[in-house]
Short mmCIF file of C-alpha atoms and ligand atoms in Angstrom, two decimals:
data_model
loop_
_atom_site.label_atom_id
_atom_site.label_comp_id
_atom_site.label_asym_id
_atom_site.label_seq_id
_atom_site.Cartn_x
_atom_site.Cartn_y
_atom_site.Cartn_z
CA MET A 1 -21.65 0.24 9.72
CA ALA A 2 -20.54 3.86 10.11
CA LYS A 3 -23.26 6.26 11.15
CA ALA A 4 -24.13 8.59 8.25
CA LEU A 5 -23.52 12.28 8.85
CA SER A 6 -26.07 14.77 7.62
CA TYR A 7 -24.15 16.13 4.63
CA THR A 8 -26.17 17.39 1.72
CA GLN A 9 -25.20 17.06 -1.93
CA GLY A 10 -24.39 20.81 -1.88
CA THR A 11 -21.92 20.30 0.96
CA PHE A 12 -19.97 17.69 -1.02
CA MET A 13 -19.74 19.96 -4.04
CA GLU A 14 -18.89 23.12 -2.13
CA GLN A 15 -16.27 21.54 0.07
CA LYS A 16 -15.02 19.06 -2.55
CA ILE A 17 -15.24 16.06 -0.26
CA SER A 18 -15.94 12.37 -0.71
CA PRO A 19 -17.88 10.67 -2.06
CA LEU A 20 -18.25 13.22 -4.89
CA TYR A 21 -14.56 14.08 -4.85
CA VAL A 22 -11.63 11.74 -4.29
CA GLN A 23 -7.90 12.08 -4.41
CA THR A 24 -5.82 10.13 -6.91
CA SER A 25 -2.15 9.26 -6.73
CA LEU A 26 0.03 11.44 -8.94
CA ALA A 27 0.62 8.38 -11.15
CA ALA A 28 -3.14 7.91 -11.55
CA SER A 29 -3.61 11.60 -12.30
CA LEU A 30 -1.01 11.40 -15.10
CA THR A 31 -2.41 8.15 -16.49
CA LEU A 32 -5.97 9.51 -16.56
CA GLY A 33 -4.73 12.65 -18.32
CA PHE A 34 -5.56 15.16 -15.59
CA GLN A 35 -1.93 16.27 -15.73
CA SER A 36 0.62 15.81 -18.46
CA GLY A 37 3.90 14.02 -18.11
CA SER A 38 5.36 10.56 -18.53
CA PHE A 39 7.02 8.09 -16.22
CA HIS A 40 10.72 7.62 -15.92
CA ARG A 41 11.80 4.56 -17.97
CA ASN A 42 8.30 4.40 -19.44
CA ALA A 43 6.73 2.62 -16.46
CA LYS A 44 3.03 1.90 -17.02
CA LEU A 45 0.53 2.25 -14.23
CA LYS A 46 -1.90 -0.69 -14.03
CA GLY A 47 -3.68 0.07 -10.78
CA LEU A 48 -5.61 3.23 -10.00
CA ASN A 49 -5.07 4.30 -6.38
CA LEU A 50 -7.78 6.52 -4.90
CA LEU A 51 -8.03 8.09 -1.47
CA LEU A 52 -11.14 9.36 0.31
CA HIS A 53 -11.00 13.03 1.19
CA TYR A 54 -12.68 15.04 3.97
CA SER A 55 -12.06 18.54 5.26
CA GLU A 56 -11.40 17.13 8.75
CA GLY A 57 -8.72 14.82 7.30
CA CYS A 58 -7.73 11.49 8.85
CA SER A 59 -8.06 11.14 12.61
CA GLY A 60 -5.09 8.77 12.71
CA ARG A 61 -1.84 10.11 14.12
CA CYS A 62 0.58 7.63 12.56
CA HIS A 63 4.02 9.09 12.98
CA PHE A 64 5.38 8.19 9.55
CA CYS A 65 2.30 9.09 7.50
CA GLY A 66 1.83 12.13 5.29
CA LEU A 67 -1.86 12.28 6.25
CA SER A 68 -1.26 12.29 9.99
CA ARG A 69 -3.03 14.88 12.12
CA SER A 70 0.29 15.54 13.79
CA ARG A 71 1.95 16.58 10.54
CA ARG A 72 2.86 20.12 9.64
CA GLU A 73 1.40 20.88 6.23
CA GLY A 74 3.77 22.00 3.49
CA PRO A 75 3.08 24.71 0.89
CA LYS A 76 1.74 22.13 -1.60
CA GLY A 77 -0.54 20.36 0.90
CA LYS A 78 -0.14 16.82 2.12
CA THR A 79 1.64 13.98 0.39
CA PHE A 80 1.04 10.30 1.13
CA ILE A 81 3.49 7.51 0.32
CA ARG A 82 5.91 10.13 -1.02
CA VAL A 83 3.81 11.67 -3.79
CA ASP A 84 1.09 14.34 -4.12
CA TRP A 85 -2.55 13.24 -4.18
CA PRO A 86 -4.56 15.73 -6.26
CA LEU A 87 -8.35 15.96 -5.84
CA TYR A 88 -10.83 15.35 -8.70
CA PRO A 89 -14.58 14.76 -9.13
CA LEU A 90 -15.45 11.06 -8.91
CA GLU A 91 -17.60 11.41 -12.02
CA GLU A 92 -14.57 12.42 -14.10
CA ILE A 93 -12.38 9.67 -12.66
CA VAL A 94 -14.97 6.97 -13.47
CA GLU A 95 -15.46 8.32 -17.01
CA ARG A 96 -11.75 8.55 -17.76
CA SER A 97 -10.95 5.14 -16.31
CA LYS A 98 -13.39 3.52 -18.77
CA THR A 99 -11.14 4.52 -21.65
CA LYS A 100 -7.84 3.31 -20.23
CA GLY A 101 -7.32 -0.33 -21.13
CA GLN A 102 -3.94 -0.45 -19.39
CA ILE A 103 -5.68 -0.14 -15.99
CA HIS A 104 -6.75 -3.45 -14.49
CA ARG A 105 -7.70 -2.52 -10.96
CA VAL A 106 -8.89 0.35 -8.80
CA CYS A 107 -8.01 0.57 -5.11
CA ILE A 108 -10.02 2.72 -2.73
CA SER A 109 -8.12 3.74 0.40
CA MET A 110 -10.29 4.46 3.38
CA ILE A 111 -8.96 6.89 5.94
CA THR A 112 -9.92 7.09 9.61
CA HIS A 113 -13.09 9.15 9.32
CA PRO A 114 -16.67 8.37 10.42
CA LYS A 115 -18.00 8.59 6.86
CA ALA A 116 -15.31 6.44 5.24
CA LEU A 117 -17.15 3.14 5.35
CA GLU A 118 -20.37 4.43 3.86
CA ASP A 119 -18.55 6.33 1.12
CA THR A 120 -16.33 3.36 0.31
CA LEU A 121 -19.42 1.26 -0.38
CA HIS A 122 -20.75 3.99 -2.64
CA LEU A 123 -17.50 4.08 -4.61
CA ILE A 124 -17.33 0.29 -4.95
CA GLN A 125 -20.85 0.25 -6.36
CA ARG A 126 -20.07 3.01 -8.86
CA PHE A 127 -16.95 1.31 -10.20
CA LYS A 128 -18.62 -2.10 -10.27
CA LYS A 129 -21.59 -0.80 -12.22
CA GLU A 130 -19.76 1.42 -14.66
CA THR A 131 -16.35 -0.13 -15.29
CA ASN A 132 -14.84 -3.58 -15.71
CA LEU A 133 -12.04 -2.92 -13.22
CA TYR A 134 -11.20 -5.26 -10.37
CA ILE A 135 -11.75 -3.50 -7.05
CA SER A 136 -9.51 -3.53 -3.95
CA ILE A 137 -10.19 -1.72 -0.72
CA LEU A 138 -7.39 -0.60 1.54
CA ILE A 139 -9.46 -0.84 4.69
CA THR A 140 -9.12 0.93 8.01
CA PRO A 141 -9.54 -1.89 10.58
CA THR A 142 -10.30 0.69 13.30
CA LEU A 143 -13.62 1.34 11.52
CA ILE A 144 -14.43 -2.38 11.12
CA HIS A 145 -16.26 -3.92 14.05
CA GLY A 146 -17.57 -7.13 12.60
CA LYS A 147 -17.91 -9.18 9.43
CA ASN A 148 -20.94 -7.22 8.24
CA SER A 149 -18.96 -4.34 6.78
CA LEU A 150 -16.58 -6.71 5.01
CA ASP A 151 -19.52 -8.72 3.67
CA ALA A 152 -21.07 -5.48 2.40
CA MET A 153 -17.85 -4.57 0.55
CA LYS A 154 -17.70 -7.98 -1.05
CA GLU A 155 -21.37 -7.92 -2.03
CA SER A 156 -20.92 -4.46 -3.52
CA GLY A 157 -18.21 -5.78 -5.84
CA ALA A 158 -14.78 -5.64 -4.15
CA ASP A 159 -12.71 -8.79 -4.70
CA ARG A 160 -9.69 -7.99 -2.49
CA VAL A 161 -8.77 -6.05 0.61
CA GLY A 162 -5.50 -4.69 1.89
CA ILE A 163 -4.72 -3.94 5.51
CA ALA A 164 -1.90 -1.55 6.33
CA ILE A 165 -0.31 -3.10 9.39
CA ASP A 166 2.80 -1.09 8.41
CA ALA A 167 4.86 -1.63 11.60
CA ALA A 168 6.21 -5.16 12.03
CA THR A 169 6.08 -5.50 15.83
CA PRO A 170 3.45 -4.71 18.48
CA GLU A 171 5.88 -2.32 20.20
CA LEU A 172 6.58 -0.31 17.06
CA PHE A 173 2.90 -0.33 16.10
CA ASP A 174 1.92 1.00 19.50
CA LYS A 175 4.71 3.57 19.53
CA LEU A 176 4.11 4.93 16.01
CA ARG A 177 0.39 4.36 15.40
CA GLY A 178 -1.27 3.57 18.73
CA LYS A 179 -1.09 4.79 22.30
CA GLY A 180 2.44 6.16 21.84
CA VAL A 181 1.13 8.93 19.56
CA GLY A 182 -2.39 9.18 21.00
CA GLY A 183 -3.68 7.40 17.89
CA PRO A 184 -6.76 5.18 17.63
CA HIS A 185 -5.24 2.05 16.07
CA ARG A 186 -4.58 -1.22 17.95
CA TRP A 187 -2.25 -4.04 16.90
CA ASP A 188 -4.43 -6.96 18.04
CA HIS A 189 -7.51 -5.53 16.36
CA TYR A 190 -5.63 -5.07 13.07
CA TRP A 191 -4.56 -8.71 13.01
CA GLY A 192 -8.06 -9.80 14.06
CA VAL A 193 -9.40 -7.99 10.99
CA VAL A 194 -6.78 -9.71 8.78
CA LYS A 195 -8.16 -13.07 9.96
CA MET A 196 -11.75 -11.97 9.47
CA ALA A 197 -11.01 -10.58 5.99
CA ALA A 198 -9.43 -13.89 4.91
CA GLU A 199 -12.62 -15.66 5.99
CA VAL A 200 -14.84 -13.26 4.03
CA PHE A 201 -12.73 -12.71 0.88
CA GLY A 202 -10.85 -16.02 0.84
CA ARG A 203 -7.26 -16.97 1.69
CA TYR A 204 -4.73 -14.84 -0.19
CA CYS A 205 -7.41 -12.44 -1.44
CA VAL A 206 -6.16 -10.32 1.45
CA GLY A 207 -2.88 -8.44 1.55
CA ILE A 208 -1.05 -6.78 4.41
CA HIS A 209 1.12 -3.72 3.90
CA LEU A 210 4.40 -3.70 5.80
CA ILE A 211 6.93 -0.86 5.78
CA VAL A 212 10.60 -1.80 6.03
CA GLY A 213 12.73 0.64 8.00
CA LEU A 214 10.54 1.80 10.88
CA GLY A 215 13.03 0.40 13.40
CA GLU A 216 12.38 -3.36 13.21
CA THR A 217 15.03 -6.03 12.72
CA GLU A 218 15.02 -8.25 9.65
CA LYS A 219 14.02 -11.17 11.85
CA GLU A 220 11.01 -9.25 13.15
CA MET A 221 9.94 -8.20 9.65
CA THR A 222 10.27 -11.77 8.37
CA GLY A 223 8.18 -12.96 11.33
CA ALA A 224 5.39 -10.48 10.45
CA ILE A 225 5.41 -11.64 6.81
CA GLN A 226 5.14 -15.26 8.00
CA ARG A 227 2.29 -14.37 10.37
CA GLY A 228 0.36 -12.87 7.45
CA GLN A 229 1.08 -15.92 5.28
CA ASP A 230 -0.20 -18.27 8.00
CA LEU A 231 -3.42 -16.25 8.26
CA GLY A 232 -3.97 -16.26 4.46
CA ALA A 233 -2.55 -12.81 3.61
CA HIS A 234 0.32 -12.05 1.26
CA THR A 235 2.60 -9.12 2.07
CA HIS A 236 2.75 -5.96 -0.01
CA LEU A 237 6.07 -4.41 0.81
CA PHE A 238 6.99 -0.75 1.17
CA SER A 239 10.29 0.90 1.96
CA PHE A 240 10.11 3.71 4.51
CA PHE A 241 10.39 7.16 2.93
CA PRO A 242 10.49 10.19 5.26
CA GLU A 243 7.46 12.39 4.49
CA LYS A 244 8.40 16.06 4.79
CA GLY A 245 6.72 17.71 7.75
CA SER A 246 5.83 14.35 9.35
CA PRO A 247 7.31 13.63 12.79
CA MET A 248 9.62 11.08 11.12
CA GLU A 249 10.98 13.42 8.44
CA GLY A 250 14.49 13.00 9.83
CA HIS A 251 14.38 9.19 10.08
CA PRO A 252 16.74 7.45 7.61
CA LEU A 253 15.69 5.21 4.73
CA PRO A 254 16.43 1.53 5.34
CA PRO A 255 19.74 0.47 3.77
CA LEU A 256 19.27 -1.04 0.31
CA ASP A 257 20.82 -4.39 1.22
CA GLN A 258 18.31 -4.74 4.07
CA TYR A 259 15.39 -3.94 1.75
CA ARG A 260 16.60 -6.41 -0.89
CA ARG A 261 16.94 -9.21 1.70
CA ILE A 262 13.39 -8.59 2.92
CA GLN A 263 12.11 -8.61 -0.68
CA LEU A 264 13.75 -12.03 -1.09
CA ALA A 265 12.35 -13.33 2.21
CA ARG A 266 8.86 -12.09 1.29
CA TRP A 267 8.99 -13.81 -2.06
CA ILE A 268 10.19 -17.09 -0.55
CA ILE A 269 7.46 -17.07 2.11
CA ASN A 270 4.59 -15.86 -0.10
CA GLN A 271 5.48 -18.22 -2.95
CA GLY A 272 5.63 -21.12 -0.49
CA LEU A 273 9.29 -21.83 -1.31
CA GLY A 274 10.28 -21.74 2.36
CA SER A 275 9.35 -20.19 5.68
CA ALA A 276 10.70 -17.77 8.26
CA GLY A 277 11.39 -20.77 10.51
CA GLN A 278 13.85 -22.16 7.93
CA MET A 279 15.79 -18.88 7.68
CA ARG A 280 18.73 -17.98 9.91
CA PHE A 281 19.54 -14.63 11.49
CA ASP A 282 22.63 -13.31 13.30
CA GLU A 283 22.60 -11.92 16.84
CA THR A 284 21.46 -8.50 15.55
CA GLY A 285 18.49 -10.05 13.74
CA LYS A 286 20.06 -9.71 10.26
CA LEU A 287 19.07 -12.38 7.73
CA VAL A 288 22.14 -14.49 6.98
CA ASP A 289 20.64 -17.62 5.42
CA PHE A 290 17.37 -17.82 3.42
CA GLY A 291 17.12 -21.61 3.71
CA VAL A 292 16.89 -21.87 -0.12
CA ASP A 293 19.24 -21.02 -2.98
CA VAL A 294 18.42 -17.40 -3.83
CA HIS A 295 20.72 -17.03 -6.86
CA PRO A 296 18.10 -18.15 -9.43
CA LEU A 297 15.54 -15.84 -7.80
CA ILE A 298 17.86 -12.85 -8.02
CA LYS A 299 18.65 -13.62 -11.65
CA GLU A 300 14.98 -13.84 -12.56
CA GLY A 301 14.24 -10.45 -10.98
CA GLU A 302 10.48 -10.61 -10.31
CA VAL A 303 11.26 -10.69 -6.58
CA PHE A 304 12.24 -7.03 -6.74
CA MET A 305 9.11 -5.82 -8.50
CA THR A 306 6.37 -3.99 -6.58
CA SER A 307 4.20 -6.40 -4.62
CA GLY A 308 0.46 -5.74 -4.65
CA CYS A 309 -2.97 -6.91 -5.75
CA PRO A 310 -3.09 -8.65 -9.15
CA GLY A 311 -4.72 -7.60 -12.40
CA ARG A 312 -6.51 -9.47 -15.20
CA ASP A 313 -3.28 -11.22 -16.22
CA GLY A 314 -2.59 -12.50 -12.69
CA LYS A 315 0.45 -10.22 -12.43
CA VAL A 316 0.71 -7.34 -9.97
CA ALA A 317 -1.60 -4.51 -11.05
CA CYS A 318 -0.85 -2.20 -8.15
CA ASN A 319 2.65 -1.33 -9.33
CA ARG A 320 2.77 2.20 -7.77
CA PRO A 321 5.56 3.64 -9.99
CA TYR A 322 8.02 5.60 -7.86
CA GLY A 323 5.77 5.59 -4.82
CA ASN A 324 8.75 4.55 -2.72
CA GLU A 325 11.69 6.41 -4.13
CA ARG A 326 12.62 9.30 -6.38
CA PRO A 327 12.65 8.35 -10.09
CA SER A 328 16.35 9.19 -10.09
CA GLY A 329 16.72 5.98 -8.07
CA PRO A 330 17.91 3.67 -6.88
CA ILE A 331 14.59 1.92 -7.55
CA ARG A 332 13.42 -0.13 -4.56
CA ASN A 333 10.14 -1.51 -5.96
CA PHE A 334 10.46 -2.02 -9.73
CA PRO A 335 7.21 -1.13 -11.54
CA PHE A 336 8.45 -3.23 -14.50
CA ASN A 337 10.70 -6.27 -14.93
CA PRO A 338 14.24 -5.30 -13.93
CA GLU A 339 16.67 -5.25 -16.87
CA PRO A 340 19.95 -7.24 -16.78
CA GLU A 341 21.82 -4.09 -15.70
CA ASP A 342 19.33 -3.61 -12.86
CA ILE A 343 20.02 -7.17 -11.72
CA GLU A 344 23.75 -6.47 -11.70
CA GLU A 345 23.06 -3.40 -9.57
CA ILE A 346 20.87 -5.45 -7.21
CA LYS A 347 23.65 -8.02 -6.80
CA LYS A 348 26.00 -5.22 -5.81
CA GLN A 349 23.43 -3.87 -3.35
CA LEU A 350 23.16 -7.36 -1.86
CA ARG A 351 26.95 -7.59 -1.91
CA MET A 352 26.60 -10.79 -3.95
CA GLU A 353 28.58 -9.97 -7.12
S1 SF4 B 401 -1.60 -3.62 -2.77
FE1 SF4 B 401 -2.33 -1.82 -3.87
S2 SF4 B 401 -4.34 -2.43 -4.67
FE2 SF4 B 401 -3.83 -3.88 -3.05
S3 SF4 B 401 -4.72 -3.02 -1.21
FE3 SF4 B 401 -2.58 -2.31 -1.26
S4 SF4 B 401 -2.69 -0.30 -2.28
FE4 SF4 B 401 -4.63 -1.37 -2.70
#
């Protein structure tokens, strides 16, 4: 358990820090009515994403992340997974979320900070007591040193956890999140926590986040998805987007055909329709054969929707509208069912017309 710091209630209010203040995604801010505006193509947010906030920030140094210590801050402050994260009082967020039937789930993202664990438990308890939302925690494995903290989250009311492995290989992880950037995170520990979390929360009540486009091959990404599946964790897929001011601001987005193939591979593995071992790759590591007929999957379209924790209807609640791309498109993770014209576009992107 994280050691409590001696903050007083006054400090939280004055400095606007967690647990009394938390950041929300821009989508959550719009949905809760803190800001006005609507989503492109009328996408509906079903999962409320929250982020702990401290004046010291996150002590991680992940090269691709908008919250990284090593990032130059822009005029509007820091963004995280592409969008702004405005700060609001927890009280207001809890009150407003009670009135929004479209929201099924809340997700609390820890950051790497000594108070994050303690404050996460506080937030879980508040939401459990005062709302009927399902609760996910995007945990920071670096702060987890045994099952006790995971048990405490579960007992407080969380039903799922996510673990942002992000980089698909140990080399990339080390280079972008670990020793390579003087950061605190370690590959083996992260996977150890995935295993532990599946034991505490149950198989497939754990999700891993993986980001396509950090420099891995398709074979390596498929291998990481399979590793998660074998440990009891589904993959929630992200497409790399260069955060302005982050050390990777000049790194390119992964090509669309690559992202679409990985979406297909993820679906096949996580739905148990096949495995990475049955897929074939060329000498550059590009996926050339999925081992199953993908045409019906492409036609159906759900494969290309955002992957994340489910809601009351069993469908993905964490649909993060436009968290991965500009609304002007092309859409990488669809926050709604793709329309027939979207499917035609996807076929072109896959060069499968
Ligand atoms: S998929 Fe969404 S709800 Fe689940 S842990 Fe990740 S960010 Fe949270």
